Coordinates of C-alpha atoms in Angstrom, one line a residue:
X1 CA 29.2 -19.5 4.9
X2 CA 30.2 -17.7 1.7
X3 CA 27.9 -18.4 -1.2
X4 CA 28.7 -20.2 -4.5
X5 CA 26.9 -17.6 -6.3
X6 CA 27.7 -13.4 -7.2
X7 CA 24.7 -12.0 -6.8
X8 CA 25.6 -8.2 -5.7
X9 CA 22.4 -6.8 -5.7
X10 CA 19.3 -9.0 -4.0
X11 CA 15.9 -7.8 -3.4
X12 CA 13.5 -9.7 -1.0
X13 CA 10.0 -9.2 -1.2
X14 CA 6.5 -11.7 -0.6
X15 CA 4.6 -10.6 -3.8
X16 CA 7.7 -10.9 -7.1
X17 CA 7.8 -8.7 -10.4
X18 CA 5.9 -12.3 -12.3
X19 CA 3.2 -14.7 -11.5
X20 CA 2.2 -17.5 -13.0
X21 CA -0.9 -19.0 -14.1
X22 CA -2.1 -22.9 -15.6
X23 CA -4.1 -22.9 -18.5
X24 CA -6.2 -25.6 -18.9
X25 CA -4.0 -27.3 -22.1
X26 CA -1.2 -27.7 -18.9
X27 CA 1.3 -24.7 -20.5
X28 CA 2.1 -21.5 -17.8
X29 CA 1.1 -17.9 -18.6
X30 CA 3.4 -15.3 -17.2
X31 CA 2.2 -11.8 -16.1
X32 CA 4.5 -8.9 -15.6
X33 CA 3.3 -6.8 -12.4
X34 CA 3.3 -3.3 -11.4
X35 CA 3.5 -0.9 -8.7
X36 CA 6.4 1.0 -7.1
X37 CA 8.7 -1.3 -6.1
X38 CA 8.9 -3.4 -9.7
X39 CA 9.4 0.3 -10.9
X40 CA 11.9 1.3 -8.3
X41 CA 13.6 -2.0 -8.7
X42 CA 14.2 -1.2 -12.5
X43 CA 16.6 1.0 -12.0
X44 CA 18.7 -1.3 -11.5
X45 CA 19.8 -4.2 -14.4
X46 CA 22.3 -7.0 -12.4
X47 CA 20.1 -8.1 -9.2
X48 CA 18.1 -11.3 -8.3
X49 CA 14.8 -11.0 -6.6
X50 CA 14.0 -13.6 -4.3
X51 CA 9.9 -14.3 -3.3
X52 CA 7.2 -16.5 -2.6
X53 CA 4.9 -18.7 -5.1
X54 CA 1.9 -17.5 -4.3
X55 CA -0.5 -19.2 -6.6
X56 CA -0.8 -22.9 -7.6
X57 CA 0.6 -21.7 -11.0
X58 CA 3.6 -20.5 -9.4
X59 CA 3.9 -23.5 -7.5
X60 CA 4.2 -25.3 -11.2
X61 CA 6.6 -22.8 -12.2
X62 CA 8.9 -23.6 -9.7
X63 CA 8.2 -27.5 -9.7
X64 CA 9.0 -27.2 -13.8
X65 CA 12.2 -25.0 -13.1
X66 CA 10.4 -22.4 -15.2
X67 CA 11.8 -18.8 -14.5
X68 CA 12.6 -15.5 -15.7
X69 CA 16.2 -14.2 -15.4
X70 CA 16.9 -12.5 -12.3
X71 CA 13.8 -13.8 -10.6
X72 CA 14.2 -16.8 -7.6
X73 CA 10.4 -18.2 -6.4
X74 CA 10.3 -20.0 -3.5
X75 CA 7.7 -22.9 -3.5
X76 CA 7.6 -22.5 0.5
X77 CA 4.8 -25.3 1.3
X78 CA 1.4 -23.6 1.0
X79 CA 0.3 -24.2 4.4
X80 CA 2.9 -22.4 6.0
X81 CA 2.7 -19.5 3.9
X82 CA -0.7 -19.0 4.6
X83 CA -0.6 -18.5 8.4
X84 CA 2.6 -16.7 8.2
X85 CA 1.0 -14.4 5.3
X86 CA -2.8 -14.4 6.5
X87 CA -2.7 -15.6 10.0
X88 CA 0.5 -13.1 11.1
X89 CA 1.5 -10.6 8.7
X90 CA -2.1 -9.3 7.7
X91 CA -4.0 -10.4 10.4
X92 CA -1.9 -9.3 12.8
X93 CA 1.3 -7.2 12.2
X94 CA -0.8 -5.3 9.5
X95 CA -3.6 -4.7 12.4
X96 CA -0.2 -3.5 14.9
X97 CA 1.3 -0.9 12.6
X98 CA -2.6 0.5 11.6
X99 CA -3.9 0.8 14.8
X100 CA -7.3 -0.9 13.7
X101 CA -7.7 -4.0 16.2
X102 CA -11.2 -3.5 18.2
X103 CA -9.5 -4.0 21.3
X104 CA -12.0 -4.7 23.4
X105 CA -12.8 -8.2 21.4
X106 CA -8.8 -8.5 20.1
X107 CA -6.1 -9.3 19.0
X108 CA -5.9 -12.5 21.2
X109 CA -2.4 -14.5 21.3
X110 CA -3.1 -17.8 22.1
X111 CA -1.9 -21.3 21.5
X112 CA -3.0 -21.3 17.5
X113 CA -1.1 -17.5 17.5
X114 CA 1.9 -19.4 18.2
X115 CA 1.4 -22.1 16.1
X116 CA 1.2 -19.7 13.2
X117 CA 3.8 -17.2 14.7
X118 CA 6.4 -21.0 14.2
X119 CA 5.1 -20.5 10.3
X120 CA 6.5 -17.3 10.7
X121 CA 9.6 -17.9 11.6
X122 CA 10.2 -21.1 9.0
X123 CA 8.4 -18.7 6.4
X124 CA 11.1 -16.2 7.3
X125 CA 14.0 -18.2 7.7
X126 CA 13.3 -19.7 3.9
X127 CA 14.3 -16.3 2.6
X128 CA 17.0 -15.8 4.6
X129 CA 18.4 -19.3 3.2
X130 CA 17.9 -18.8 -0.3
X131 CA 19.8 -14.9 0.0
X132 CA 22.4 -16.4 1.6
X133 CA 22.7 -19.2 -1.3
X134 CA 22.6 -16.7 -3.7
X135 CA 24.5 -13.3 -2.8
X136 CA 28.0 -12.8 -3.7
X137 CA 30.7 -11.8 -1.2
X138 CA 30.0 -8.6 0.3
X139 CA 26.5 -8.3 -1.7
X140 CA 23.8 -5.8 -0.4
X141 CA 20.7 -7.2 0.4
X142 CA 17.6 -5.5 0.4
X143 CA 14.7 -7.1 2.1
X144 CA 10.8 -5.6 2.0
X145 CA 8.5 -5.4 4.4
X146 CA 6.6 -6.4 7.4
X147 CA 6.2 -10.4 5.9
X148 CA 10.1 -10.4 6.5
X149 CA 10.4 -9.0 9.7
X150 CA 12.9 -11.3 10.8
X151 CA 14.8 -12.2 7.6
X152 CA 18.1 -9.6 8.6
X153 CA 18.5 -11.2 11.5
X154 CA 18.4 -14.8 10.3
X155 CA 20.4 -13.6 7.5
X156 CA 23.5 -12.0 9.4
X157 CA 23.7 -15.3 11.6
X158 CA 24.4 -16.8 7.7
X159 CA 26.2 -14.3 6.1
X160 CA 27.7 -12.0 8.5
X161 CA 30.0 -10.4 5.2
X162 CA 26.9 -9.1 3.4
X163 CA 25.2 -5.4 3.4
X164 CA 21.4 -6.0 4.7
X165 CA 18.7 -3.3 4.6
X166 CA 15.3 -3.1 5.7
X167 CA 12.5 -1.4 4.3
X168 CA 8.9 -0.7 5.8
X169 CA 6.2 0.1 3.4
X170 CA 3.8 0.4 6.2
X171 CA 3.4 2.6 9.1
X172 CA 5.3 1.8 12.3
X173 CA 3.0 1.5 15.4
X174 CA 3.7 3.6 18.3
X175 CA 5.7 2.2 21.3
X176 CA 2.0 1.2 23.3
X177 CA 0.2 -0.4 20.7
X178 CA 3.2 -2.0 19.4
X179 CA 3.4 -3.8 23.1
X180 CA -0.3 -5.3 22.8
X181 CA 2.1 -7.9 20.8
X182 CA 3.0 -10.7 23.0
X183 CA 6.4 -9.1 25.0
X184 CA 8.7 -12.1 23.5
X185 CA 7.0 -11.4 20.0
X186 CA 7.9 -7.6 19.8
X187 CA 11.0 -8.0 20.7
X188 CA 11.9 -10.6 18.2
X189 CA 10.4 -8.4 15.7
X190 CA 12.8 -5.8 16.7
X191 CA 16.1 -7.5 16.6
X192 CA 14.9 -9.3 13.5
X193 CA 15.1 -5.6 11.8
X194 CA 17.9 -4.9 13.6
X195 CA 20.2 -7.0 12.1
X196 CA 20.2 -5.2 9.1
X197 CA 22.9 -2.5 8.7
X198 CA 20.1 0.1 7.7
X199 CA 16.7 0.1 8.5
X200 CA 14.3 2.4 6.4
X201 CA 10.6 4.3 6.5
X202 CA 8.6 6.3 4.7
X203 CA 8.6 8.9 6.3
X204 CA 10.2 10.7 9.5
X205 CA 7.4 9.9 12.0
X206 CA 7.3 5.8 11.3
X207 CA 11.0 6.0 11.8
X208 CA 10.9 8.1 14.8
X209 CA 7.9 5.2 16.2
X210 CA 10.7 2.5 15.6
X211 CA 13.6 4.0 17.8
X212 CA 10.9 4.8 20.0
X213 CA 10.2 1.2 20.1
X214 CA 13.4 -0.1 20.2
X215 CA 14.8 2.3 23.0
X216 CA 11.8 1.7 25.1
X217 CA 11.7 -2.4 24.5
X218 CA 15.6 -2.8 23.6
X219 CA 17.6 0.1 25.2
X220 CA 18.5 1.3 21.4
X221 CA 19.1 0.6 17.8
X222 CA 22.2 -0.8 18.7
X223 CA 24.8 0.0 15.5
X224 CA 21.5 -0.6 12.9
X225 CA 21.5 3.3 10.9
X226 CA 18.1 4.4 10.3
X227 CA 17.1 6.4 6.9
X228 CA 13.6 8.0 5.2
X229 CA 13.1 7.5 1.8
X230 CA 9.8 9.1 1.2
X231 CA 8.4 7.1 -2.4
X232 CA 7.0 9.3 -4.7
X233 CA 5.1 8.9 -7.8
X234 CA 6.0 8.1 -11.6
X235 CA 5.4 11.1 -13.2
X236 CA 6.9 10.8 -16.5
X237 CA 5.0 6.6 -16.6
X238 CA 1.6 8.0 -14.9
X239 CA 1.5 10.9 -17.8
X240 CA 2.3 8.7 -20.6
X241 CA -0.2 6.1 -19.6
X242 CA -3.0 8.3 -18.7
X243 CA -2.8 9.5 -22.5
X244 CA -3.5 5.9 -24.1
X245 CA -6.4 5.0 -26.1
X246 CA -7.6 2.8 -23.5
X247 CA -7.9 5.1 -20.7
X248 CA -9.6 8.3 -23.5
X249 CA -12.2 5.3 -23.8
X250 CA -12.7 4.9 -20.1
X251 CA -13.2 8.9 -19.5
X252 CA -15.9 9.4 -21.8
X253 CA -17.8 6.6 -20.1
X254 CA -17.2 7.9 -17.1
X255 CA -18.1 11.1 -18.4
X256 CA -21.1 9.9 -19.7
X257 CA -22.1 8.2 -16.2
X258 CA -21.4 11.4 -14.5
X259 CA -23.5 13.8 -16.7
X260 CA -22.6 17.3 -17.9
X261 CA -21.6 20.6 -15.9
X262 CA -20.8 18.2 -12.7
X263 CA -18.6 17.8 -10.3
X264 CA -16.1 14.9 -9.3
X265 CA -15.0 13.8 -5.9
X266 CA -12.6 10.7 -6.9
X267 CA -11.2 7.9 -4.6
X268 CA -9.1 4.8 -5.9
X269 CA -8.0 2.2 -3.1
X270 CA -8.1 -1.3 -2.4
X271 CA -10.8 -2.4 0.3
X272 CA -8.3 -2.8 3.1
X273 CA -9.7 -1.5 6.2
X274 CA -7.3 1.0 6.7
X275 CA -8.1 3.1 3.6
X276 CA -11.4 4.1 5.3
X277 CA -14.1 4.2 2.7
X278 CA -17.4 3.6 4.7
X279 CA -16.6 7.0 6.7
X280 CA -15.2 8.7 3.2
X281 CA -19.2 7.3 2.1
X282 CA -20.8 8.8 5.5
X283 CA -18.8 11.7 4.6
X284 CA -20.5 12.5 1.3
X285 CA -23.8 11.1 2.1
X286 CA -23.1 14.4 4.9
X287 CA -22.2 16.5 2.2
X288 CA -25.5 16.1 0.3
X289 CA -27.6 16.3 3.5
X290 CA -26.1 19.1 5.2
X291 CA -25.7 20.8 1.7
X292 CA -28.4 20.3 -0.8
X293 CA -27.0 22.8 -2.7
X294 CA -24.4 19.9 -4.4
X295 CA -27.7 17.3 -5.0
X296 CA -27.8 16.5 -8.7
X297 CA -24.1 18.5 -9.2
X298 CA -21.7 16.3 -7.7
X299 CA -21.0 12.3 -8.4
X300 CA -18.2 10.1 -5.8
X301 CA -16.7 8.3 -8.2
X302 CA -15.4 5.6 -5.9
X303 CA -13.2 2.6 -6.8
X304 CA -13.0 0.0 -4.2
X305 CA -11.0 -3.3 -5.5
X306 CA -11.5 -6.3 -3.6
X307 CA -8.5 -7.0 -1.3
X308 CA -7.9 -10.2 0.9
X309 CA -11.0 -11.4 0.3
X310 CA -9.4 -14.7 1.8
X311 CA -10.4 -12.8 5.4
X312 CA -13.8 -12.7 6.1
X313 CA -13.1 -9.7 8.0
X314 CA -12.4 -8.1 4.7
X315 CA -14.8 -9.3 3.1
X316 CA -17.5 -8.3 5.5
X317 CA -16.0 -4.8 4.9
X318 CA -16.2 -5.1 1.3
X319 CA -20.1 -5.6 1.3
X320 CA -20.6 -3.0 3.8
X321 CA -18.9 -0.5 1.4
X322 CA -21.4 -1.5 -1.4
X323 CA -23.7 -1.3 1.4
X324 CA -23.6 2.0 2.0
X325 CA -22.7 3.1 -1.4
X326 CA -26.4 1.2 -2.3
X327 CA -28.3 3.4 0.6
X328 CA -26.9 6.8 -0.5
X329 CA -27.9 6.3 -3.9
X330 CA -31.4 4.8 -3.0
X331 CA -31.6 8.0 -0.8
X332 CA -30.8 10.5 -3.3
X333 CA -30.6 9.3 -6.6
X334 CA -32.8 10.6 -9.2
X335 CA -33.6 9.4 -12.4
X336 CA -30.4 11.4 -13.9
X337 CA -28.3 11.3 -11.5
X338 CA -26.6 8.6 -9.6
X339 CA -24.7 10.1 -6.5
X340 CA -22.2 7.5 -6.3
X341 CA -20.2 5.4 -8.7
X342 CA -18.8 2.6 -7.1
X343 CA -16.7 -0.1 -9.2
X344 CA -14.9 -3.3 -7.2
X345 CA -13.1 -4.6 -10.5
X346 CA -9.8 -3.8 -11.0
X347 CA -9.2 -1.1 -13.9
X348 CA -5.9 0.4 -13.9
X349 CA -6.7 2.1 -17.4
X350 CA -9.9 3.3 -15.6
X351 CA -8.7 4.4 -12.5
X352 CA -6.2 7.1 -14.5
X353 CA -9.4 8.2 -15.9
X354 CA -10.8 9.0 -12.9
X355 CA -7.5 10.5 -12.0
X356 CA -7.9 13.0 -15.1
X357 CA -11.2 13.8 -14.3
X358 CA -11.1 14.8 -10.9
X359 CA -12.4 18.0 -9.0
X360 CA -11.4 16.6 -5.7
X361 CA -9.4 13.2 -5.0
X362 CA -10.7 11.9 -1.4
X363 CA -7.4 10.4 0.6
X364 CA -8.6 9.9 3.9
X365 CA -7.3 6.3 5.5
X366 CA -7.1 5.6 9.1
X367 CA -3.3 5.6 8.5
X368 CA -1.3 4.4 5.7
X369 CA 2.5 4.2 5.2
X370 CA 2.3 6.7 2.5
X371 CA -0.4 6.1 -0.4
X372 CA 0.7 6.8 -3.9
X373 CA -2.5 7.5 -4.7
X374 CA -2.6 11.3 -3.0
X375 CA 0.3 11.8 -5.2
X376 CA -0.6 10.0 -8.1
X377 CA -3.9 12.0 -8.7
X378 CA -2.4 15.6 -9.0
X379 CA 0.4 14.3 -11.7
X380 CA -2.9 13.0 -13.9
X381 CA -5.6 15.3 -13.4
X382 CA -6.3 17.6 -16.6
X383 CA -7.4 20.4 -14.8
X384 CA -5.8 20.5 -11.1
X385 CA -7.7 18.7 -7.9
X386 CA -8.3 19.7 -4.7
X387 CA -7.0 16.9 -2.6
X388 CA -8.5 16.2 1.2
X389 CA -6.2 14.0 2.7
X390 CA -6.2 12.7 6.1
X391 CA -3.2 13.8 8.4
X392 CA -2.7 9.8 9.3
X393 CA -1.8 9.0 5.6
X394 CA 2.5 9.4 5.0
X395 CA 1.5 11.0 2.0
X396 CA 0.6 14.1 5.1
X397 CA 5.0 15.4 5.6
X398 CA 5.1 16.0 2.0
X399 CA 1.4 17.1 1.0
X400 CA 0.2 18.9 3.7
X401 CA 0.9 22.3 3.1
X402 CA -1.4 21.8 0.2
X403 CA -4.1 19.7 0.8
X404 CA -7.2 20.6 3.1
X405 CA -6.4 18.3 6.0
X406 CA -8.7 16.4 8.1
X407 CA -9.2 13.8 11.0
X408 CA -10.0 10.8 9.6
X409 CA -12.5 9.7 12.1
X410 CA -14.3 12.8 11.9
X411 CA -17.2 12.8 9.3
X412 CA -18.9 15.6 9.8
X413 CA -15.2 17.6 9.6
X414 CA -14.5 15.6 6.5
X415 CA -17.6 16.1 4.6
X416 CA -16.9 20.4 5.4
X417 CA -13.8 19.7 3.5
X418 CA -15.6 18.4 0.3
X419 CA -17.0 21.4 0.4
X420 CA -14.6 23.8 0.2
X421 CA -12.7 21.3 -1.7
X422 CA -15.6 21.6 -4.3
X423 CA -15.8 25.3 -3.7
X424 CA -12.4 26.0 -4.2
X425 CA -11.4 29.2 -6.1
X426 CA -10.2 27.6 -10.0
X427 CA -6.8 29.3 -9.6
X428 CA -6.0 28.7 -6.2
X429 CA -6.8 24.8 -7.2
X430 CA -4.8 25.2 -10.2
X431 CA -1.8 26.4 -8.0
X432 CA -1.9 24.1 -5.5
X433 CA -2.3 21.1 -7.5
X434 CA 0.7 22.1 -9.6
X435 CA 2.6 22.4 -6.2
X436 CA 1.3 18.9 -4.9
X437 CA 2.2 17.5 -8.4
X438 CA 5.9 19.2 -7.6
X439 CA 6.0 17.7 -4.6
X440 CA 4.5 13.9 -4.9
X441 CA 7.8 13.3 -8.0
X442 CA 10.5 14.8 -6.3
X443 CA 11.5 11.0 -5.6
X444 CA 10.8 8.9 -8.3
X445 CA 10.8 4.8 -7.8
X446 CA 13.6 4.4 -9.2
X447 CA 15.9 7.3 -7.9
X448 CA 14.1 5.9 -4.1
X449 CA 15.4 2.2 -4.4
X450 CA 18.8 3.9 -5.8
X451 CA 18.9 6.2 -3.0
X452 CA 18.8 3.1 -0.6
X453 CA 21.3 1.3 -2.0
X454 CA 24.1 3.7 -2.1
X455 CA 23.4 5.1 1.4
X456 CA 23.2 0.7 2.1
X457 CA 26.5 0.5 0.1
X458 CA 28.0 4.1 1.5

């Protein structure tokens, strides 16, 4: 099956680089969207990316035949996206590769498991049949993620001539707690990666997990190569950005919030339940307990935007940040000073804010593929942060050496390392931040996504 099309260059991902919403005259606004991989996939001019409508908006788009160049939606019926994208890939393949199920009370694979695992699979096999009508002879393919698990293997049955990589953005669950999947399940997983000529991590350890998995469950890789491309941030964007009007608006309200001569412990995350923020909260509520020395000197500046909020699990764990956030500044707070900061809106502009202002940048998740935002925040800050950063983020192989590490389970361990976070000689935080800063560009987006596709292509 050869394709009509000449597509050399195809990029397969859930979430596209445009989304579409209705206004209420009928007519479609388009928004442009952000993150690593739209800036990684820049780098390149000639390719076609191939995702999901996601919204009822982009569901019109797709009905109207309204498009952007280089940009394929798939109007994949609603109901079948949402258990493959709810009901498997966050509630449970996200749960695998973080560790987080409470296992005594889950995960439990029943007869509606499978009934959304068959969503899957048709959810899957819709990508694989739109690359395989739109790549070029000999076309490399690069497909994202752990929504498309399955899609290289569905796609070489099709198009055995093309050049197929897979890419992880998450972490890769060790060989045991990747078999609490259902033994058919994980093994389907597996080969559905393995059909790709290259599979691809974040780091050495996730990839090390995978062969692990694959030798133990398979007997090997079989003739799939595997790489590391460790993302880093965008300096030269994140420093040109974090110098706009908007955002010198945002710091001197923050600045304002925050009062004079204090301190700033900084964390910017979604409210997944990996990131961790109740104990990063416990943590500081610690700090000022164990420590009164930092009452009235220190403010948590803590940005929590809503994620999932589809999943009442994530939801529930949304209000119990506020929660807590709420109890630590009843506790403490004093008519000048409110400990903690907490904003769930989404601010970009005000996020780099916080980045510029920060004495410390808290990075602690339960484990995370690699999080942008331990490197992000040394690039932006003015005047050098101490970063703590938990030793189960990705970010860990390339930050380490510099950061004050800690156990992100351990509260009391965590809190210790605010302090000397906070207490850190000026020069020595100067030095080190300059080194993480060094260290969280040396591979840019785009350099990362070209870097795949010549060792793909090679």
């Amino acid at each position: 099956m050869v394709s009509e099309h000449s597509a050399q260059v195809l990029v397969a991902s859930n979430r596209g680089p445009v989304s579409y919403a209705l206004r209420e005259d009928g007519t479609l606004d388009s928004k442009r969207g952000g993150g690593g991989l739209v800036s990684g996939l820049s780098a390149v001019d000639d390719k076609l990316w191939v995702c999901a409508a996601l919204s009822d908006g982009d569901r019109e788009a797709v009905r109207r035949g309204v498009s952007e160049p280089g940009v394929r939606m798939l109007d994949i019926d609603a109901g079948v996206h949402a258990d493959a994208y709810n009901g498997i890939a966050n509630s449970v393949l996200w749960f695998v590769h973080h560790m987080i199920y409470q296992t005594p009370l889950e995960p439990v694979f029943d007869a509606e498991f499978r009934r959304q695992w068959a969503s899957y699979e048709a959810y899957n096999r819709a990508f694989a049949q739109a690359l395989a009508e739109e790549a070029g002879e000999g076309a490399a393919v690069l497909v994202q993620d752990y929504h498309l698990s399955l899609v290289p293997g569905i796609l070489r049955e099709l198009r055995p001539d093309l050049r197929i990589g897979h890419f992880s953005h998450t972490p890769w669950a060790p060989v045991d707690y990747f078999r609490l999947l259902p033994d058919d399940i994980g093994e389907q997983l597996l080969k559905g990666i393995l059909g790709a000529d290259r599979a691809a991590f974040l780091t050495r350890r996730w990839a090390d997990a995978f062969i692990g998995c694959c030798t133990e469950i398979l007997g090997g890789t079989g003739h799939t190569r595997i790489g590391v491309h460790g993302l880093g941030a965008d300096a030269d964007f994140l420093r040109r950005r974090s110098r706009e009007t908007d955002v010198d608006e945002r710091m001197e309200v923050l600045r304002e919030q925050v009062g004079a001569d204090r301190r700033t412990i900084v964390r910017v995350d979604r409210t997944e339940l990996s990131k961790n923020i109740v104990r990063g909260l416990h943590a500081y509520r610690a700090l000022l307990e164990e420590r009164p020395e930092w009452r009235e000197r220190v403010v948590h500046i803590a940005f929590a935007y809503p994620s999932r909020q589809d999943l009442a699990v994530y939801r529930d764990y949304t209000a119990e940040v506020q929660r807590v956030a709420d109890t630590i500044n009843a506790d403490f707070g004093t008519e000048g000073w409110t400990p903690v900061l907490l904003q769930v809106d989404d601010d970009f502009a005000r996020s780099l804010a916080a980045y510029r202002l920060a004495d410390v940048a808290l990075v602690n998740p339960i484990r995370d593929g690699m999080n942008l935002v331990a490197k992000e925040v040394p690039v932006v800050s003015d005047h050098g942060c101490a970063l703590v950063l938990s030793r189960e983020a990705g970010a860990y192989e390339e930050l380490g050496e510099d950061a004050i590490v800690v156990n992100p389970y351990d509260v009391s361990a965590t809190a210790t390392a605010l302090h000397e976070a906070l207490t850190m000689d000026r020069d020595e935080r100067g030095a080190r931040s300059k080194r993480l800063a060094t260290a969280a560009t040396a591979l840019p987006p785009q350099q990362w996504f070209l870097d795949q596709l010549d060792a793909l292509r090679g």
